[in-house]
Coordinates of C-alpha atoms in Angstrom, one line a residue:
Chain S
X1 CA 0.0 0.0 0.0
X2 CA 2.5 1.9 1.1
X3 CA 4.0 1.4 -2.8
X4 CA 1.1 3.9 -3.8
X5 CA 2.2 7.0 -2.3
X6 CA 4.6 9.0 -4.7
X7 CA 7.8 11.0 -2.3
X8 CA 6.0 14.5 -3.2
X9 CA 2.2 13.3 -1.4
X10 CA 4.2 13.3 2.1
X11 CA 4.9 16.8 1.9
X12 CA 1.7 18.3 -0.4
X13 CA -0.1 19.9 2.4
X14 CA 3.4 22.4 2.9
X15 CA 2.5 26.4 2.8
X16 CA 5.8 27.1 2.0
X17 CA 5.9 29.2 5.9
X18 CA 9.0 28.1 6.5
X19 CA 9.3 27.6 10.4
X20 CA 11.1 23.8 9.5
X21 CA 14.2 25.8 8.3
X22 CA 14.2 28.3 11.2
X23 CA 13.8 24.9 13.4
X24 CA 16.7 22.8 11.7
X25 CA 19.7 22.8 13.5
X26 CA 21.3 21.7 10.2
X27 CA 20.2 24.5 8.1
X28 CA 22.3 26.6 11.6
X29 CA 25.7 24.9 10.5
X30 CA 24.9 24.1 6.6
X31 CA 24.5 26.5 4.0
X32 CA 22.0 26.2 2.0
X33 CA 20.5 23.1 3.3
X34 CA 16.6 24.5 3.9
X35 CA 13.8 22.0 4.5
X36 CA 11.7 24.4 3.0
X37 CA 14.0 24.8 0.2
X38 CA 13.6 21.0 -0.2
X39 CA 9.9 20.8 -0.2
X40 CA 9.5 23.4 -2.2
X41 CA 11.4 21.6 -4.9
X42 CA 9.1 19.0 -4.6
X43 CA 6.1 20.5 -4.7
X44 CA 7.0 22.3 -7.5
X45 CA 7.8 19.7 -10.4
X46 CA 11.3 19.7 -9.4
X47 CA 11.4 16.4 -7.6
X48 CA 13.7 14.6 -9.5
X49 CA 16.3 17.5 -9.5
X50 CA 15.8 17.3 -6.2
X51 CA 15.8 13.2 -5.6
X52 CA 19.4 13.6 -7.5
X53 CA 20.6 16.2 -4.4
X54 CA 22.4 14.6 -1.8
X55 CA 19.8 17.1 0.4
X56 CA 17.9 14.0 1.4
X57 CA 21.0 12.2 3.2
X58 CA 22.4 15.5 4.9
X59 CA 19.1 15.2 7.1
X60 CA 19.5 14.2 10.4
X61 CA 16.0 13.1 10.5
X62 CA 15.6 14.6 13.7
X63 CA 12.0 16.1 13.6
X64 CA 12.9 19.2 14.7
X65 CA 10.8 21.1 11.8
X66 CA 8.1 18.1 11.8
X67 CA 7.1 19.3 15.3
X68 CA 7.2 22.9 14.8
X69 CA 4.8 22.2 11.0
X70 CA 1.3 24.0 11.2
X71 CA 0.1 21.7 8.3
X72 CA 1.9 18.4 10.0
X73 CA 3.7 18.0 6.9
X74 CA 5.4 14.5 7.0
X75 CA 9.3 15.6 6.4
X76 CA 11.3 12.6 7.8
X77 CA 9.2 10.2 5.7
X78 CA 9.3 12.2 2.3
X79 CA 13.6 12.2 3.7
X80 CA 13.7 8.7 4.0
X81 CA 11.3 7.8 0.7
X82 CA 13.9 9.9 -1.0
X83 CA 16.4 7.9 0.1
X84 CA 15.1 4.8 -0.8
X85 CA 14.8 6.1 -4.5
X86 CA 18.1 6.0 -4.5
X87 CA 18.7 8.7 -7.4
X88 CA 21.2 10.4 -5.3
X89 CA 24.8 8.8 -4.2
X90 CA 25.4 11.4 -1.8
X91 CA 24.8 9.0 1.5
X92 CA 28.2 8.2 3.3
X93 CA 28.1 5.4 6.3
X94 CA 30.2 6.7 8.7
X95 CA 32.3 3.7 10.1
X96 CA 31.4 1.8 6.8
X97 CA 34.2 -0.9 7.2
X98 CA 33.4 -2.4 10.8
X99 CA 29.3 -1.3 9.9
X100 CA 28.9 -1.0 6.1
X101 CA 26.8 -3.7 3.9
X102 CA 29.0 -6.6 4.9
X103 CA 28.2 -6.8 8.4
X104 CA 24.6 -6.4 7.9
X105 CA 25.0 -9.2 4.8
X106 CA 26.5 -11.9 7.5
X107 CA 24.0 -10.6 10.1
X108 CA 20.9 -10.8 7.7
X109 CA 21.9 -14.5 6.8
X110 CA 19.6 -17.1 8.3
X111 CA 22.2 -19.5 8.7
X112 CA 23.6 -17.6 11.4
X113 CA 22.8 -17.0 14.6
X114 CA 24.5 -14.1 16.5
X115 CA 25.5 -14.8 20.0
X116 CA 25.0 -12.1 23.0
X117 CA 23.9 -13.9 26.3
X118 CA 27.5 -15.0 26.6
X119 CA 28.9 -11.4 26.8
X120 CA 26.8 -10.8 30.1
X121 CA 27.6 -10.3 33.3
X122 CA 27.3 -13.3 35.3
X123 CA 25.0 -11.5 38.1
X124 CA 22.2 -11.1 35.3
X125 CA 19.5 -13.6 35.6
X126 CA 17.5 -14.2 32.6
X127 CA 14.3 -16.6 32.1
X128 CA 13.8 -18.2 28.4
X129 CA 10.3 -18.9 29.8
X130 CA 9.4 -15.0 31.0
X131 CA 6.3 -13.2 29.3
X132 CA 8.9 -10.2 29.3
X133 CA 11.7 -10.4 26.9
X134 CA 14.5 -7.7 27.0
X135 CA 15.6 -6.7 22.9
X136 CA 19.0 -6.0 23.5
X137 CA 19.5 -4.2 20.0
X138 CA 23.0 -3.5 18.2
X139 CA 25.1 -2.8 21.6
X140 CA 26.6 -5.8 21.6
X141 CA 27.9 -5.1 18.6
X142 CA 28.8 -1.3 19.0
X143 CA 30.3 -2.5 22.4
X144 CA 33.5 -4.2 20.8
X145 CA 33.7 -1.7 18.0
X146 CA 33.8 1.3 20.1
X147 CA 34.6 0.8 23.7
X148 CA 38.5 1.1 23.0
X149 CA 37.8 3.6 20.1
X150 CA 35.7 6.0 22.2
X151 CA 35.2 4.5 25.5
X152 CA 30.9 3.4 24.5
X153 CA 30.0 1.4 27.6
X154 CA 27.7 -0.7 25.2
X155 CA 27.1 -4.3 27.2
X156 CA 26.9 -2.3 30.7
X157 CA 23.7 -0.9 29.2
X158 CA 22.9 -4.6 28.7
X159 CA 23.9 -5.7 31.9
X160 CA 22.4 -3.0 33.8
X161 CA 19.0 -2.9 32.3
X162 CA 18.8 -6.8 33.0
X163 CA 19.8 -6.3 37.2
X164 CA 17.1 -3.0 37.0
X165 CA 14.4 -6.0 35.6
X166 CA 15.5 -8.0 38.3
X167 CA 15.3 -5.4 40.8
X168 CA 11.7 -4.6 40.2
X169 CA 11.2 -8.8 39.8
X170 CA 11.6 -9.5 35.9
X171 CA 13.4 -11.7 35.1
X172 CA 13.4 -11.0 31.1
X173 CA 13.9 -13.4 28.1
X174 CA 17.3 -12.5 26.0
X175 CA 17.3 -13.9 22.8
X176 CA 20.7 -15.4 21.0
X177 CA 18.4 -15.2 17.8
X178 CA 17.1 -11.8 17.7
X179 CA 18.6 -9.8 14.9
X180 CA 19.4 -5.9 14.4
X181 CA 15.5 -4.1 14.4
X182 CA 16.5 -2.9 10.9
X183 CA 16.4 0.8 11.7
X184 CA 19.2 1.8 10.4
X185 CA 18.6 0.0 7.4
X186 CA 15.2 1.8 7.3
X187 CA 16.5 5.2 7.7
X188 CA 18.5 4.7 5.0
X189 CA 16.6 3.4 2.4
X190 CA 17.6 0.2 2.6
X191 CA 13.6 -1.3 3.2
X192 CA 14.7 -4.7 1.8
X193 CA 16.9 -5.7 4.2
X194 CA 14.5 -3.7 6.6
X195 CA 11.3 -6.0 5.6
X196 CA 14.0 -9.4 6.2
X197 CA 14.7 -8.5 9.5
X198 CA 11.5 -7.3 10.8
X199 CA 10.2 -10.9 9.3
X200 CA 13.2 -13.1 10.9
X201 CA 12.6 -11.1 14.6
X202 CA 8.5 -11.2 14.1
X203 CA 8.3 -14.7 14.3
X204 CA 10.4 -14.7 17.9
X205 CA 8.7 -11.5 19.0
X206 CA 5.1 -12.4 18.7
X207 CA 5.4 -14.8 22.0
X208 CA 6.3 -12.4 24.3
X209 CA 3.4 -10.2 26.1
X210 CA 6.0 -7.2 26.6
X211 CA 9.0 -6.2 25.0
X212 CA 11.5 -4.0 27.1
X213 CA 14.0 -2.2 25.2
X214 CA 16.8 0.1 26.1
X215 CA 17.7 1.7 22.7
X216 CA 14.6 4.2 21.4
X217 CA 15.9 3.3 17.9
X218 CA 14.5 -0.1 18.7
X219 CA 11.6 1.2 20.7
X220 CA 10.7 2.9 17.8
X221 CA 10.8 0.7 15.2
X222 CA 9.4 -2.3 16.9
X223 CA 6.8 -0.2 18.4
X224 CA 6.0 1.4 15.0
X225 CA 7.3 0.7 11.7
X226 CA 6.9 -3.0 12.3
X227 CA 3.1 -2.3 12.7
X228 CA 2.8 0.4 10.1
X229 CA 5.1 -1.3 7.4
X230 CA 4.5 -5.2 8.2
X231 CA 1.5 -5.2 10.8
X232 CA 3.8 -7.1 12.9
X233 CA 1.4 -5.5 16.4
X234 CA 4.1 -5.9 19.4
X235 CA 3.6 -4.4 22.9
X236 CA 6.9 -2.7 23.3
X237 CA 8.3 -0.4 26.0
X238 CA 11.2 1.8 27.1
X239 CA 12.9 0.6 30.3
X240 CA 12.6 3.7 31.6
X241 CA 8.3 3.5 31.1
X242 CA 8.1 0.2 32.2
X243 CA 10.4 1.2 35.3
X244 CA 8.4 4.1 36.2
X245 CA 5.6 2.2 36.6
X246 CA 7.0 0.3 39.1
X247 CA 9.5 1.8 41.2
X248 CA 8.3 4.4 43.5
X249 CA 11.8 5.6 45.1
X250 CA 14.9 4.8 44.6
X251 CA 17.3 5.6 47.8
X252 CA 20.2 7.2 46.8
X253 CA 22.6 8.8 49.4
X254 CA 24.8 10.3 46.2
X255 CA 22.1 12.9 44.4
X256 CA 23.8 14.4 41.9
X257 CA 23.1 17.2 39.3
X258 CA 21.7 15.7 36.3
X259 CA 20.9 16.8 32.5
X260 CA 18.7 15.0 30.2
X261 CA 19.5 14.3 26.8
X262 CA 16.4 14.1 24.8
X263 CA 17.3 11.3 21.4
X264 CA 15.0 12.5 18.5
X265 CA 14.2 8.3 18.1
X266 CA 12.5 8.7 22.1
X267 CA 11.3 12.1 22.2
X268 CA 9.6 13.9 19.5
X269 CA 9.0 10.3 17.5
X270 CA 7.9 8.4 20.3
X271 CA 6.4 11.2 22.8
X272 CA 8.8 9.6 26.0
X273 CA 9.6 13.1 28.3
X274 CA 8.3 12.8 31.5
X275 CA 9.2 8.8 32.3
X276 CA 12.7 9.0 32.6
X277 CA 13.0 12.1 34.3
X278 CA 10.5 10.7 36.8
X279 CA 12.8 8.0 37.4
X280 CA 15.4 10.7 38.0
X281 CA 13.8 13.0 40.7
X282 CA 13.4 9.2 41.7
X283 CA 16.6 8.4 42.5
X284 CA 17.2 11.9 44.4
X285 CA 18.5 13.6 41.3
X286 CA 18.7 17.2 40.5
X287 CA 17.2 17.1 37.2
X288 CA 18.5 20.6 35.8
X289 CA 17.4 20.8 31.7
X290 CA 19.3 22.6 29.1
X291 CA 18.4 25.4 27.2
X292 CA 16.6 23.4 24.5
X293 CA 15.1 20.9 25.5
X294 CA 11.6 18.3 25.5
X295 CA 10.3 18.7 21.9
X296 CA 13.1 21.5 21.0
X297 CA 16.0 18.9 22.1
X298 CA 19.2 19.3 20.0
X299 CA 20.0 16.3 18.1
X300 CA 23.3 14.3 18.9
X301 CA 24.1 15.2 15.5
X302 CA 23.9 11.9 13.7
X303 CA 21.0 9.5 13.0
X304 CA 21.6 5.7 10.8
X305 CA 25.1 6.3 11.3
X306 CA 24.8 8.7 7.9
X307 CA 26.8 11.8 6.4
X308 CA 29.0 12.2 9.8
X309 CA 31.0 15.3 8.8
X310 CA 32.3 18.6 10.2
X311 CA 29.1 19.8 10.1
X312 CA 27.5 17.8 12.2
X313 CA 30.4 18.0 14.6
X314 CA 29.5 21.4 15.2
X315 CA 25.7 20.3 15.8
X316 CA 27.2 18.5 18.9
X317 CA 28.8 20.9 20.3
X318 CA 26.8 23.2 20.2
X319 CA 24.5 19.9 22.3
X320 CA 27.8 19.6 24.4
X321 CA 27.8 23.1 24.9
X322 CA 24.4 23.5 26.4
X323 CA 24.8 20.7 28.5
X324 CA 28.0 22.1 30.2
X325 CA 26.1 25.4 30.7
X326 CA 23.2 23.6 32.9
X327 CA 25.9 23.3 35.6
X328 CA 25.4 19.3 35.6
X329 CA 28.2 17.0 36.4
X330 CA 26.3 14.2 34.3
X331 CA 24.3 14.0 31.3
X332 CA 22.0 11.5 31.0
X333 CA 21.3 9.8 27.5
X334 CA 18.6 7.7 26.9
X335 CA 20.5 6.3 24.0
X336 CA 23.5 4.2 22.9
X337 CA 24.1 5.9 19.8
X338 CA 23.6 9.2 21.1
X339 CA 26.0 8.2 23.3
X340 CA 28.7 6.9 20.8
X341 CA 28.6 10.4 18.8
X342 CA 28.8 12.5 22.0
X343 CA 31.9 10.6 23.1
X344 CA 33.7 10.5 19.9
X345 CA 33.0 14.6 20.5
X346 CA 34.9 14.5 23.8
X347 CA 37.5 11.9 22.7
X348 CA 38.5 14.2 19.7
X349 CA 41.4 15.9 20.3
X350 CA 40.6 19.2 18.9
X351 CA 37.6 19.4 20.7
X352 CA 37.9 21.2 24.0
X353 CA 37.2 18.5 26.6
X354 CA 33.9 19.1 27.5
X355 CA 33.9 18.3 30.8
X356 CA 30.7 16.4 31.3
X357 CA 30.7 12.7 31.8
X358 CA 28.3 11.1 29.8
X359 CA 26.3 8.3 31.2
X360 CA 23.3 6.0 29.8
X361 CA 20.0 6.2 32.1
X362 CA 20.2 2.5 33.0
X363 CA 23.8 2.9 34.0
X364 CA 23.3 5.6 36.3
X365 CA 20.1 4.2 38.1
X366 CA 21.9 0.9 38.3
X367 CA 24.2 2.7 41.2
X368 CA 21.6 2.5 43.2
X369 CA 20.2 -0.7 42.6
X370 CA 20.2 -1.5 46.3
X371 CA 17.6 1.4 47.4
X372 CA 15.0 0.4 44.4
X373 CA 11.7 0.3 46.4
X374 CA 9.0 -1.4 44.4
X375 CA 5.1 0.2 44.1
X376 CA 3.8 -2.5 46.5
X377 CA 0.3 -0.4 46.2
X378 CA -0.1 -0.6 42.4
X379 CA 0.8 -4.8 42.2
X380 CA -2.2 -5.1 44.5
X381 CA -4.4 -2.8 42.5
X382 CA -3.4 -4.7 39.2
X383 CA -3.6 -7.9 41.3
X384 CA -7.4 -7.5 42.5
X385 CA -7.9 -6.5 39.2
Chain Y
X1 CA 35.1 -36.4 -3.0
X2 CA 36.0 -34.3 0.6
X3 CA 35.5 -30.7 0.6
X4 CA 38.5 -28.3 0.3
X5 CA 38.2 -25.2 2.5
X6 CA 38.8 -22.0 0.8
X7 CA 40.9 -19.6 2.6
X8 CA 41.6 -16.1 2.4
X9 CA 45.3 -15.0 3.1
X10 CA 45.7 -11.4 3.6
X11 CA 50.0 -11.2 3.6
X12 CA 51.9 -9.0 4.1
X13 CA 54.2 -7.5 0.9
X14 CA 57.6 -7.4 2.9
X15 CA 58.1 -10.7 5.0
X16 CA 54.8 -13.4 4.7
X17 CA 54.1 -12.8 0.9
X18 CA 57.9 -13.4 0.0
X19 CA 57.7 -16.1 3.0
X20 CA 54.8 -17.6 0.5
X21 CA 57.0 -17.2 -2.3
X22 CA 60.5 -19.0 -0.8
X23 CA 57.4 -21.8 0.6
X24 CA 56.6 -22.5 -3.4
X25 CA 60.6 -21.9 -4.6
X26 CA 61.5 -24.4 -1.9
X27 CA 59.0 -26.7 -2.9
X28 CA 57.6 -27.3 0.3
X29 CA 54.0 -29.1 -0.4
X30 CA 51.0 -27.4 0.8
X31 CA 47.6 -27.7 0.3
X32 CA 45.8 -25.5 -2.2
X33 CA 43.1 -23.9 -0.1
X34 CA 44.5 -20.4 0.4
X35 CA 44.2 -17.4 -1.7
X36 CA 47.0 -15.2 -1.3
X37 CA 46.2 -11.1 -1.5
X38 CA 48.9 -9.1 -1.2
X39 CA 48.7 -6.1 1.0
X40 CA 52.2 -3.5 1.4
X41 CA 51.6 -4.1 5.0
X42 CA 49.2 -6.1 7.4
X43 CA 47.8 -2.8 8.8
X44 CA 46.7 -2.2 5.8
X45 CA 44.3 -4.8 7.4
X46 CA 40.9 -4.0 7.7
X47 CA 38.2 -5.2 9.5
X48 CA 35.6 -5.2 6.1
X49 CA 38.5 -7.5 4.6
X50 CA 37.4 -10.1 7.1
X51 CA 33.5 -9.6 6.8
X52 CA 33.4 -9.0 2.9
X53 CA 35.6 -12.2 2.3
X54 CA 33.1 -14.5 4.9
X55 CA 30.0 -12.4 3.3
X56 CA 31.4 -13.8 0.2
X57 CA 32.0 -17.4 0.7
X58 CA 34.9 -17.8 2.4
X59 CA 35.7 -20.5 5.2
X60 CA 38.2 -18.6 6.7
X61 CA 40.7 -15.8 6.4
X62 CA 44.2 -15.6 7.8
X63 CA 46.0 -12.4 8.1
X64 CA 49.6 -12.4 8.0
X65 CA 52.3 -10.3 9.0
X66 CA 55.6 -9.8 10.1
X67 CA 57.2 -10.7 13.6
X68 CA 56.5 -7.7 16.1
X69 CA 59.4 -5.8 16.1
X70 CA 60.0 -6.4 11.9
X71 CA 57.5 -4.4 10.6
X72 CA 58.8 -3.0 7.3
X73 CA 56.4 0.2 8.8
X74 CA 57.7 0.3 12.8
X75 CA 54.5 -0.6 13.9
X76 CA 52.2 -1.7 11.4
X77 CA 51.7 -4.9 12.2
X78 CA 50.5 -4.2 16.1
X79 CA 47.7 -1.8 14.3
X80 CA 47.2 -4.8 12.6
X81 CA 46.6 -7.2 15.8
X82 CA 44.3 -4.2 17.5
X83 CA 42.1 -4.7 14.4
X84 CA 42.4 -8.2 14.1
X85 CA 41.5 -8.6 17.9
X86 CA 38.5 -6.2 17.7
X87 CA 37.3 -8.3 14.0
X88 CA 37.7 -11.6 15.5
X89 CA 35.3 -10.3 18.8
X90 CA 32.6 -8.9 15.8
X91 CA 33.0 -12.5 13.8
X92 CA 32.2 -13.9 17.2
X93 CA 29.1 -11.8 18.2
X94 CA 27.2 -12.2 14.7
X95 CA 27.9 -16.0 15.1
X96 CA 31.2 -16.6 13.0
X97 CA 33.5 -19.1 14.8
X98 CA 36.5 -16.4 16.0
X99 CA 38.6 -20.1 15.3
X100 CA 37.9 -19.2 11.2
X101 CA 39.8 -15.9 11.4
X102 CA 43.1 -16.2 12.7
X103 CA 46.6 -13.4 12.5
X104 CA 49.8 -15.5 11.9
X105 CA 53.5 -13.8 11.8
X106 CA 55.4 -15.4 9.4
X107 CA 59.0 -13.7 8.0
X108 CA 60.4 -13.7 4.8
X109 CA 63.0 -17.0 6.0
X110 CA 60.1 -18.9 7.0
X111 CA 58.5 -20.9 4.1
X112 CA 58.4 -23.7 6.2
X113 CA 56.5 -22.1 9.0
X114 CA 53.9 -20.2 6.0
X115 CA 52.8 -24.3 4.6
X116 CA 52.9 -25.9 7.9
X117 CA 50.2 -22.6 9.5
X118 CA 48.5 -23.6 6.0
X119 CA 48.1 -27.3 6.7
X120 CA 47.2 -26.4 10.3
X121 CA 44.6 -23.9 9.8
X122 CA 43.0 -26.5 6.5
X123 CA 42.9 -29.0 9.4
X124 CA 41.0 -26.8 11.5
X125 CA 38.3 -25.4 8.9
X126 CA 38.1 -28.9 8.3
X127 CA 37.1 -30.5 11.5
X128 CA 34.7 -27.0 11.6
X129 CA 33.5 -27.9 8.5
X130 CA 31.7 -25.0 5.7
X131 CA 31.1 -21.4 6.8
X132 CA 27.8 -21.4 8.2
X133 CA 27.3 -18.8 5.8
X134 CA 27.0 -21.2 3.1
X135 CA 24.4 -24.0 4.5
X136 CA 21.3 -24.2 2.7
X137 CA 19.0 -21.8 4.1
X138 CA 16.2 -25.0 4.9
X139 CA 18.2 -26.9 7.2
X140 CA 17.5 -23.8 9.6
X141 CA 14.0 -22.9 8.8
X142 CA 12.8 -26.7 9.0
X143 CA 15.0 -26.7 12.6
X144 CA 13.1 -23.7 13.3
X145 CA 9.5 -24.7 12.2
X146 CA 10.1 -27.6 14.1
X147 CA 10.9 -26.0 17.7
X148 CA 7.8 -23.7 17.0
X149 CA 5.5 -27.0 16.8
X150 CA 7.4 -28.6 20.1
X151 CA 7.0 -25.2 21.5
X152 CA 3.3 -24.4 20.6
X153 CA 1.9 -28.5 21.0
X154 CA 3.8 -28.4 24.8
X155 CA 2.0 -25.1 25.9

C-alpha cells in the first residue's frame, strides 16, 4: 500500500511558511541546506532535481521542523522515501568498514545466529520462559567496535537494564536469535533488508506479552514501523516506562546534578519526556534541563550512522555546549548511539574537553540498585484486578 | 570427494608474501586452499576484509604479517593485531567461529612455517566444517518450524 504514495504526497499539504528551516539545526551549521527549500522543490515539479541532491542524506531526521509544521507536513518520511529512491549517491556510512553492507550481509543470513547472552555479566539472571523479553539491539555489537575507540559502555547498558528488571522482579527473556530491528537499514533506504529482518525477529517476538528495550531506535521501530510497514502488532516499552511504573523511590545517598539528553528516536517520534525524568527526581536527582530541550532537544548530531562530517560535529557541540552550561556534572542519555557520537565529541582531540561525563539512564540508576523500592500499592491494585 | 576449504590470506608484501613465495621456490608441499592477497603491509588490514571475504563465501581468512618488532612500517603490524583482535570479537558476536579468522606472523625466511600454519589452519576449517554462511538456508528454517510446533503443541 505503502507502494502507492509518490515521495511529493508526504509533503503536499506544505504552505511554504517556512518555520522547518528556522527549526533545523542543520540549516544553523549548513548553507544552504533549507527543509523548506527542499519541499519546495518537490512540490513544484522539481522532484527529481531534487531526488538527484544529496539534500535528502544531509538530514539528520531529527523532527525538529516536523514538530514545529502548522500543516503536519510528513518531512522525515518524504527524507527517508527519498532515500530509498536512490537517485542520489550522496549517502556516506560513517564507520562503513566495521558497519557498512558486509556486516549487515552476514548478520541478515539465516544460517547464522549471533550470540549475546554469553557477553553478560554473570550476576544477570534471565528466564527463556518470561512473558517479558529484553531486545538488546546493536550494543553488543557497538560494544567491541567502540569501547576502546571511544570509551561506549555498550554491554553495561545490557547488563544493567537486565539487574534493573530483576530489581523490580523481571526476570526477562534474552534472545541469541534476535537480529538488528533494521532501523538503520530503514532510515537509510535500505527497506529490503529492513522487511527481512522485521520478518526473521516477528516470528520470535510475537510470543512475548512485553518487550523491554533500552535503545529508542528499537523502541521505535518495533513499536511502530513493524506495525505500520508489516503489521507485525508488538507491545513494546522503554525501560525507563516500564520502570516508572514500578519503582516508586529509589534511595540514593549520592544525588547528583543531572541533565537529560532528549534522542529524536524517544522524544519527538515516540512522545517519551516525562518517564525517565521521573525515574530521576526518583533516584534523588537534580534534574536541571538545558536550554533546548523536551520537543526542542538538539539532536546528537547523527542518525543511521549517515553523512557524519564537520558539520554535524559542530551540531554536537553546540549539544555539548548546552549541557555544560546547565551546571550538571552528568548527562544522561537515553540512548546508545547518542552516546557513541557525544563521546567521539569529547574523545576528539581538537575538541575542548567538555567536561561532562556522559552516562546512559540505565547505568546511572543501576548505582543505586540496592535502594530500588518497588510500588507494592499498584501490584495489589493490578492484582485484584 | 571431501571438501577443500577455501581460505583467504591477507599477507603482508615485505616478510609473509615473499615467505609464501620462498614456501613455493622451496618446494615445500601445501595444500591449495588459500588465496594469497597481497597487502604493502598487514595494517593495511581491515576489518571489512574479514567480513566482505566470509559475506562472500569464504571458510576462513588468515591475516599475515611480520614478527612484532620487523615491521617494514615500525609498527604496522600491532595496528594490525588491534584490528584483528576487535574483528575476530565482531566475527564472534554475529555468530562466525572467532577459530575461522586467525593473524599469523610469518617472515620472509620462514617458508616452512607459511605451509605448515597452512596445513594447520586446513585441518582446523576442516574438522569446523563450511562457513555457516554457506548451508542451505532449509536446514535452519525446517530446525526452526520444528521447535515452533514442540513449542506451541507443549503449551
Amino acid at each position: 500500500m505503502a507502494q502507492e504514495i509518490s515521495i511529493e504526497d508526504f509533503v503536499r499539504t506544505c504552505y511554504q511558511c517556512g518555520i522547518c528551516s528556522g527549526a533545523c539545526p542543520k540549516a544553523v551549521v549548513k548553507e544552504g541546506f533549507l527543509p523548506r527549500k527542499m519541499v519546495h522543490e518537490m512540490i513544484t515539479g522539481n522532484a527529481e532535481r531534487e531526488l538527484a541532491s544529496d539534500d535528502a542524506w544531509d538530514c539528520l531526521t531529527c523532527m525538529n521542523c516536523q514538530k514545529k509544521c502548522p500543516m503536519k507536513v510528513d518531512f522525515v518520511n518524504m527524507v527517508r522515501e527519498s532515500r530509498r529512491a536512490g537517485k542520489s549517491s550522496g549517502g556516506k556510512i560513517a564507520h562503513e568498514n566495521t558497519l557498512g553492507m558486509d556486516f549487515y550481509n552476514i548478520l541478515k543470513n539465516a544460517n547464522v545466529t549471533p550470540r549475546r547472552k554469553k557477553f553478560l555479566a554473570k550476576d544477570t539472571k534471565t528466564d527463556e520462559n518470561s512473558d517479558v523479553l529484553y531486545f538488546m539491539g546493536c550494543v553488543s555489537y557497538f560494544d567491541i567496535i567502540f569501547k576502546d575507540d571511544v570509551g561506549f559502555e555498550g554491554m553495561d547498558i545490557a547488563d544493567n537494564t537486565i539487574r534493573l528488571l530483576n530489581a523490580v522482579g523481571v526476570e526477562p527473556a534474552v534472545l541469541d536469535e534476535e537480529k538488528c530491528c533494521g532501523h538503520d537499514q530503514y532510515w537509510r533506504g535500505d527497506t529490503e533488508t529492513f522487511e527481512e529482518f522485521a520478518k526473521h525477529n516477528a516470528a520470535f517476538l510475537k510470543k512475548y506479552k512485553t518487550i523491554v528495550t533500552a535503545c529508542p531506535e528499537c523502541y521505535r521501530t518495533l513499536g511502530v514501523e513493524y506495525k505500520e510497514r508489516l503489521g507485525i502488532d508488538l507491545n513494546v516499552l522503554h525501560i525507563s516506562e516500564f520502570l516508572a511504573e514500578k519503582i516508586s523511590k529509589i534511595e540514593n545517598s549520592e544525588p547528583k546534578k543531572v541533565t537529560f539528553h532528549d534522542s529524536c528516536r524517544l522524544g519527538r517520534f515516540m512522545d517519551v519526556y516525562d518517564a525517565p525524568r521521573e525515574l530521576l527526581k526518583k533516584a534523588g536527582h537534580d534534574v536541571l534541563e538545558m536550554d533546548k530541550t523536551k520537543e526542542e532537544a538538539l539532536c546528537c548530531g547523527v542518525s543511521a550512522f549517515v553523512n557524519c562530517d564537520d558539520e554535524n560535529k559542530k551540531i554536537r557541540q553546540r549539544k555539548m555546549q548546552d549541557a555544560v552550561e546547565t551546571g550538571a556534572e552528568i548527562m544522561v542519555t537515553p540512548c546508545p548511539k547518542c552516546q557513541i557520537h557525544l563521546k567521539c565529541l569529547q574523545s576528539d582531540k581538537s575538541a575542548d574537553g567538555y567536561d561532562i561525563k556522559i552516562v546512559d539512564l540505565t547505568t546511572l540508576l543501576a548505582e543505586n540498585i540496592k535502594g530500588i523500592k518497588i510500588d507494592s500499592k499498584k501490584e495489589d491494585n493490578k492484582e485484584r484486578e | 570427494m571431501e571438501r577443500e576449504p577455501n581460505i583467504v590470506v591477507f599477507a603482508c608484501n615485505w616478510c609473509s608474501y615473499a615467505g609464501a613465495d620462498l614456501a613455493g621456490v622451496s618446494r615445500i608441499q601445501y595444500p591449495p586452499t588459500v588465496r594469497l592477497i597481497r597487502v604493502m603491509c598487514s595494517g593495511r588490514f581491515d576489518p571489512d576484509f574479514a567480513l566482505r571475504a566470509f559475506a562472500k563465501g569464504a571458510d576462513g581468512v588468515l591475516v599475515m604479517g611480520c614478527h612484532p618488532g620487523d615491521c617494514h612500517y615500525v609498527e604496522g603490524n600491532l595496528k594490525a593485531e588491534v584490528k584483528v583482535n576487535m574483528t575476530a570479537k565482531l566475527l564472534d558476536a554475529v555468530g562466525i567461529d572467532p577459530e575461522r579468522f586467525r593473524l599469523e606472523w610469518v617472515s620472509a625466511g620462514e617458508g616452512s612455517r607459511f605451509a605448515s600454519i597452512v596445513k594447520e589452519f586446513t585441518l582446523t576449517l576442516k574438522k569446523l566444517g563450511p562457513s555457516p554462511l554457506l548451508a542451505t538456508p532449509n536446514v535452519q528454517k525446517s530446525s526452526i518450524a520444528e521447535r515452533e510446533q514442540v513449542e506451541t503443541g507443549g503449551s
